[in-house]
GROMACS .gro file of C-alpha atoms in nm:
model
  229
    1UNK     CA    1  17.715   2.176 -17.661
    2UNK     CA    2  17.623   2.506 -17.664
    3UNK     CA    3  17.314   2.683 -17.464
    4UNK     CA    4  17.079   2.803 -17.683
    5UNK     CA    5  16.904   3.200 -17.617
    6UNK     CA    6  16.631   3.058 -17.512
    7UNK     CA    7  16.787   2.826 -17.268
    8UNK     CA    8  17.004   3.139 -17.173
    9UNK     CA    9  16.731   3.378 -17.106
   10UNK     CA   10  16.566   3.074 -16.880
   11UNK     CA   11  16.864   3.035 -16.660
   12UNK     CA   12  16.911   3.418 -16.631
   13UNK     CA   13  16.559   3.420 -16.494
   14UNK     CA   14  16.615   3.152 -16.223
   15UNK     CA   15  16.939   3.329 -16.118
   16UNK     CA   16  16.731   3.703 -16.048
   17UNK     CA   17  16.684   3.762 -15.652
   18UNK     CA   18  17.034   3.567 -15.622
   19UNK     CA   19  17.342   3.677 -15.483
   20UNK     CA   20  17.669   3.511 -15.569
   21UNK     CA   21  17.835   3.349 -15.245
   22UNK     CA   22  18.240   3.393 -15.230
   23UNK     CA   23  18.290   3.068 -15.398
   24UNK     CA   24  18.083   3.185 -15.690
   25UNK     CA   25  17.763   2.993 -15.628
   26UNK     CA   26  17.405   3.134 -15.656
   27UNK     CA   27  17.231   3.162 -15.347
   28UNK     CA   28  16.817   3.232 -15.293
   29UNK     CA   29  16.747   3.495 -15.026
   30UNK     CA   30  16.456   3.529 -14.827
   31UNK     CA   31  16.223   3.793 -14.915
   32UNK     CA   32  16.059   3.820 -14.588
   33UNK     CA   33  16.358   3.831 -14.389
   34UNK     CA   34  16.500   4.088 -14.678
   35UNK     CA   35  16.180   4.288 -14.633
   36UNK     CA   36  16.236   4.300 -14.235
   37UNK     CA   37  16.630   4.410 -14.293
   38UNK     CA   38  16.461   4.657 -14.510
   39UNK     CA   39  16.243   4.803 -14.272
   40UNK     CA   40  16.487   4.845 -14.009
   41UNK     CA   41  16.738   5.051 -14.147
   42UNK     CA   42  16.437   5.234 -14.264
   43UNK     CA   43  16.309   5.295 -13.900
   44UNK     CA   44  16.624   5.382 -13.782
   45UNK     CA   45  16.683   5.622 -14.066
   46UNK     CA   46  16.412   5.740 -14.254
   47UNK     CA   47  16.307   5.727 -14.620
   48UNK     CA   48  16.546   5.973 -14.721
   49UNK     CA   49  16.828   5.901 -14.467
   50UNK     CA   50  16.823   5.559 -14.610
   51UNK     CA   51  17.047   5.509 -14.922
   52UNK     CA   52  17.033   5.198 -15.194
   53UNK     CA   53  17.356   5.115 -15.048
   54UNK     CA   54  17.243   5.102 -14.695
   55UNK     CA   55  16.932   4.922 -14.788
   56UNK     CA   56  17.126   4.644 -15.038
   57UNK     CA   57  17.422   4.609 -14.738
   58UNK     CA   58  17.171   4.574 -14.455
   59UNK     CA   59  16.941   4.272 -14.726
   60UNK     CA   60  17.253   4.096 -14.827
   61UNK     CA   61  17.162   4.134 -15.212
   62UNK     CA   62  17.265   4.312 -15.462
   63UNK     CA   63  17.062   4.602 -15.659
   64UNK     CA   64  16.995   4.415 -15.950
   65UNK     CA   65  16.833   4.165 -15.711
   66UNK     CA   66  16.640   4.437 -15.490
   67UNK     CA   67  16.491   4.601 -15.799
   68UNK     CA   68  16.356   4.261 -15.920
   69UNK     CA   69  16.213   4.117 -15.613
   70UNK     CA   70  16.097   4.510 -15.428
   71UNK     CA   71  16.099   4.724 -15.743
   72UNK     CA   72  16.262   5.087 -15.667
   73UNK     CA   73  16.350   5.221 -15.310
   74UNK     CA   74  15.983   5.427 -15.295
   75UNK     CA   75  15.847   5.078 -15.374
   76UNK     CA   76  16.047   4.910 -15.137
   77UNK     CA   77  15.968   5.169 -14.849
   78UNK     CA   78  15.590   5.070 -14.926
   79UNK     CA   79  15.648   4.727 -14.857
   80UNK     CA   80  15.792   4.775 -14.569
   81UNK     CA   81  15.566   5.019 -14.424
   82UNK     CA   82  15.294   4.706 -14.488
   83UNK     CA   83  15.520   4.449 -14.364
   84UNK     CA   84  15.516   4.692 -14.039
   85UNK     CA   85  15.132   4.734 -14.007
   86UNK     CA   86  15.160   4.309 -14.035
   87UNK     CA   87  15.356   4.338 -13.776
   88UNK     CA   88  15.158   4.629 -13.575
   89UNK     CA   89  14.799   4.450 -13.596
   90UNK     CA   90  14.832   4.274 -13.273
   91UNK     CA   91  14.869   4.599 -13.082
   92UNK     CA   92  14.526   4.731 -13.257
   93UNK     CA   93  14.317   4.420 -13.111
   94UNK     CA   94  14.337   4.553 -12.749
   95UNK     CA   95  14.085   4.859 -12.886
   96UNK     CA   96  13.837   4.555 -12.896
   97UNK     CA   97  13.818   4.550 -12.496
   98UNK     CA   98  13.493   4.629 -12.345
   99UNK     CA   99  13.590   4.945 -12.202
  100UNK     CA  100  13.691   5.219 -12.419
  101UNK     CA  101  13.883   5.381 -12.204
  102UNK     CA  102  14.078   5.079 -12.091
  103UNK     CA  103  14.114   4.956 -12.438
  104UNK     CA  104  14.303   5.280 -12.524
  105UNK     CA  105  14.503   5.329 -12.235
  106UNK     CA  106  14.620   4.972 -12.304
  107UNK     CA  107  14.750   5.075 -12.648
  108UNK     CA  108  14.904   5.361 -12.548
  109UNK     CA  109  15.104   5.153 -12.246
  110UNK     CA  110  15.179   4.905 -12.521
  111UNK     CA  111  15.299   5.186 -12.769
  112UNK     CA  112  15.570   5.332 -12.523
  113UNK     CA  113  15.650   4.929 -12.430
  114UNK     CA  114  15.733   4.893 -12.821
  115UNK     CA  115  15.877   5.226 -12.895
  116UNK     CA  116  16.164   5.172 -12.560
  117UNK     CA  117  16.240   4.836 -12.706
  118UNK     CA  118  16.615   4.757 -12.728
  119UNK     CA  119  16.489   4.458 -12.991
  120UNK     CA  120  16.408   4.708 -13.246
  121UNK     CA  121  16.498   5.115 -13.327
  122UNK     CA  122  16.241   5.375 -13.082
  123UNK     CA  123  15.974   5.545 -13.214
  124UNK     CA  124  15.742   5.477 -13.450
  125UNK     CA  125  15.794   5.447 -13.818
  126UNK     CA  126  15.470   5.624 -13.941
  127UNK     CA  127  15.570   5.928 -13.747
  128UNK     CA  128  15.971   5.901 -13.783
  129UNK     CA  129  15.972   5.784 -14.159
  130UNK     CA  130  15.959   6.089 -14.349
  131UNK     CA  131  15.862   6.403 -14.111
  132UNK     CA  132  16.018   6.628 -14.363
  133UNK     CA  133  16.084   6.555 -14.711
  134UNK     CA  134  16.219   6.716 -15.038
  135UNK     CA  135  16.041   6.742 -15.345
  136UNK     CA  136  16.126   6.386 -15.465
  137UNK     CA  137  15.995   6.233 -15.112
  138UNK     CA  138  15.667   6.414 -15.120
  139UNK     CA  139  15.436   6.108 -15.167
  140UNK     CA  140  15.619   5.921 -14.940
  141UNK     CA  141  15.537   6.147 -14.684
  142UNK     CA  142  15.154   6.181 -14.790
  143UNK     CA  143  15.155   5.839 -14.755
  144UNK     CA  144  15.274   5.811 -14.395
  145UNK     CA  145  15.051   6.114 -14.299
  146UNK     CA  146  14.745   5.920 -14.528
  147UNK     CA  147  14.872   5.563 -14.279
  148UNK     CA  148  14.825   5.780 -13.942
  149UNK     CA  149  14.512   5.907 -14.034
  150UNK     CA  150  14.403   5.575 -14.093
  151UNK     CA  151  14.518   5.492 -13.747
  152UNK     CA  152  14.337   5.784 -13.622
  153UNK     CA  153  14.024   5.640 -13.744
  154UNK     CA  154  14.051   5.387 -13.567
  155UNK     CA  155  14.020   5.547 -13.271
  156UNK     CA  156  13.767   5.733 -13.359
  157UNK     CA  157  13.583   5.469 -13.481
  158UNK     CA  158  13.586   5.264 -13.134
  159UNK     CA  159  13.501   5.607 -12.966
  160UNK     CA  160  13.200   5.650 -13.151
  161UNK     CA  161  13.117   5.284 -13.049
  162UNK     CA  162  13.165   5.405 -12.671
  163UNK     CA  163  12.948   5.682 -12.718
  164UNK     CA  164  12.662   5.471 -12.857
  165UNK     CA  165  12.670   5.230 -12.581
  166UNK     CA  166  12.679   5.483 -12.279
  167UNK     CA  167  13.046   5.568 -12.181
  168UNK     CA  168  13.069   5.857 -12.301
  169UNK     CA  169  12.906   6.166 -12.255
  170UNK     CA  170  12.637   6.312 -12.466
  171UNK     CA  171  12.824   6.575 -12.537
  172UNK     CA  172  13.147   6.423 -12.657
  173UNK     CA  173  13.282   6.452 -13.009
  174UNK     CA  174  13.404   6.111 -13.128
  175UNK     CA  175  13.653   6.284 -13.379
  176UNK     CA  176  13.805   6.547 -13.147
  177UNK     CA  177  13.882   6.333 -12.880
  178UNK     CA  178  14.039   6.045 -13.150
  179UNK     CA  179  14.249   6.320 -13.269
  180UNK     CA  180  14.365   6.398 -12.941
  181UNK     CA  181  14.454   6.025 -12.871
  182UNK     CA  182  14.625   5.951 -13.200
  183UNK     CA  183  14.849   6.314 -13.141
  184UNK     CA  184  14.965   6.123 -12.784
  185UNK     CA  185  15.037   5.849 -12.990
  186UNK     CA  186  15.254   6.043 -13.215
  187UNK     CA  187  15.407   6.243 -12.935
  188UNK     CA  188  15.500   5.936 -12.738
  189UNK     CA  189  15.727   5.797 -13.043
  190UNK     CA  190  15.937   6.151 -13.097
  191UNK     CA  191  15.974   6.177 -12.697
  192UNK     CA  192  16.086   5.822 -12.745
  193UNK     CA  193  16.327   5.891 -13.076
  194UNK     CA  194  16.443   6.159 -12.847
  195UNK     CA  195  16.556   5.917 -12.566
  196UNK     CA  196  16.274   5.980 -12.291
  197UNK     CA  197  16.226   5.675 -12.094
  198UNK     CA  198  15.952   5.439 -12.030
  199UNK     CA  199  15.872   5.530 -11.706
  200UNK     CA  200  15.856   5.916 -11.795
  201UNK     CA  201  15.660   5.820 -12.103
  202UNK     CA  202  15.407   5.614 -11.869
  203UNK     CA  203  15.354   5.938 -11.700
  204UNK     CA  204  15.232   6.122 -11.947
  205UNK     CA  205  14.999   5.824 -12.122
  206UNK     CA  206  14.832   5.858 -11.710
  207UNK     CA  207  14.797   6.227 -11.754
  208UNK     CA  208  14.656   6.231 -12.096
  209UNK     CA  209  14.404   5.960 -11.983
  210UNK     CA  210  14.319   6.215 -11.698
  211UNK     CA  211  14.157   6.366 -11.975
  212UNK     CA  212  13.910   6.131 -12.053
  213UNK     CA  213  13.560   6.278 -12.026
  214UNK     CA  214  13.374   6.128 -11.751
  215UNK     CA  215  12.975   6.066 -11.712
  216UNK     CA  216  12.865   6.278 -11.454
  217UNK     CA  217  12.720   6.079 -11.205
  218UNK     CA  218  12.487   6.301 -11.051
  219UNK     CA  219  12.323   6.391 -11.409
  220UNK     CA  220  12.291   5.974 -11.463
  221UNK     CA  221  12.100   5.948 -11.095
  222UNK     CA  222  11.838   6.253 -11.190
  223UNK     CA  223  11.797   6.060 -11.568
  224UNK     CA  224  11.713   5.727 -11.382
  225UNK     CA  225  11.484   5.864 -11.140
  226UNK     CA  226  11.294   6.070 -11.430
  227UNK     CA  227  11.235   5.746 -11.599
  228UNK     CA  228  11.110   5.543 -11.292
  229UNK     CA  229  10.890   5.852 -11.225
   0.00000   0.00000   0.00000
């Protein structure tokens, strides 16, 4: 008997996000681990560096299948970039410590732990994905640059929360210090790209904590006895 269209039309359906094996037998991939193929060679490449080729060899599927299950390559790149911030979220929940300043300096230790990994490429994908673009990558890179100012509010966010509960001074802006947290951030993943080490990238995460504005002690004594008086 003959299929009808319909029937036809149905099968085709089943068979998208398939890849024939060598013995000509459809196979279902797994979109997840797809995605995280995906977003490797994009971390070790870049948006632009990476081609359809790349990105279909490193998934095991063919394009047909990629543009069905991850729509274009911009698409694709998005996907990944959220599949990486699933990833990521663990690192954010030590700025939930009690201590600001410990809570950050933790991150930061963390960041240059993740970046030197041999289990996956160095640096950091928000700041190595697209640092320079042509004309056809432009939104990709407004969208990394729109991700790590998200990330920089963050910070600021938990700074302002330190300055509202006493460890910070006064006269601290929230926003300017955040900004100069989330640039060491971004500075630790190109050093790492670039092949510094851990242990020289731990040095500078202690120096740029050296900037951390202290209370002055002697101003807190004088406030304390002003109230008793």
């Amino acid at each position: 008997m003959y299929d009808s269209p319909g029937l036809r039309v149905s099968r085709y359906s089943i068979l998208i996000g398939m890849k024939k094996s060598n013995l000509g037998r459809p196979r279902a991939f797994d979109a997840n681990e797809a995605l995280d193929k995906a977003l490797e060679i994009f971390w070790q490449r870049g948006y632009e560096g990476t081609s359809l080729s790349d990105l279909t060899e490193a998934m095991g599927i063919t394009r047909p299948s990629l543009y069905a299950a991850f729509g274009n390559k911009e698409e694709l790149f998005r996907k990944a970039l959220d599949r990486y911030a699933e990833k990521a979220s663990g690192a954010l929940s030590v700025l939930e410590e009690p201590s600001a300043r410990k809570a950050i300096h933790k991150f930061l230790t963390q960041a240059v732990s993740g970046q030197c990994s041999q289990k996956s490429p160095r640096g950091c994908l928000l700041v190595q994905g697209a640092l320079s673009c042509s004309e056809e990558g432009e939104t990709v890179r407004k969208e990394l640059a729109h991700r790590r100012s998200q990330m920089e509010q963050v910070f600021r966010d938990r700074l302002i929360r330190a300055k509202n509960e006493g460890e910070l001074p006064d006269e601290t802006d929230p926003a300017d210090l955040a900004r100069y947290f989330a640039t060491v951030s971004q500075g630790l993943s190109v050093q790492s790209a670039g092949g510094a080490t851990s242990e020289e990238l731990l040095k500078v995460v202690d120096a740029a904590m050296r900037a951390w504005p202290e209370r002055d002690a002697r101003h807190e004594s004088t406030t304390e006895l002003d109230m008793q008086a």
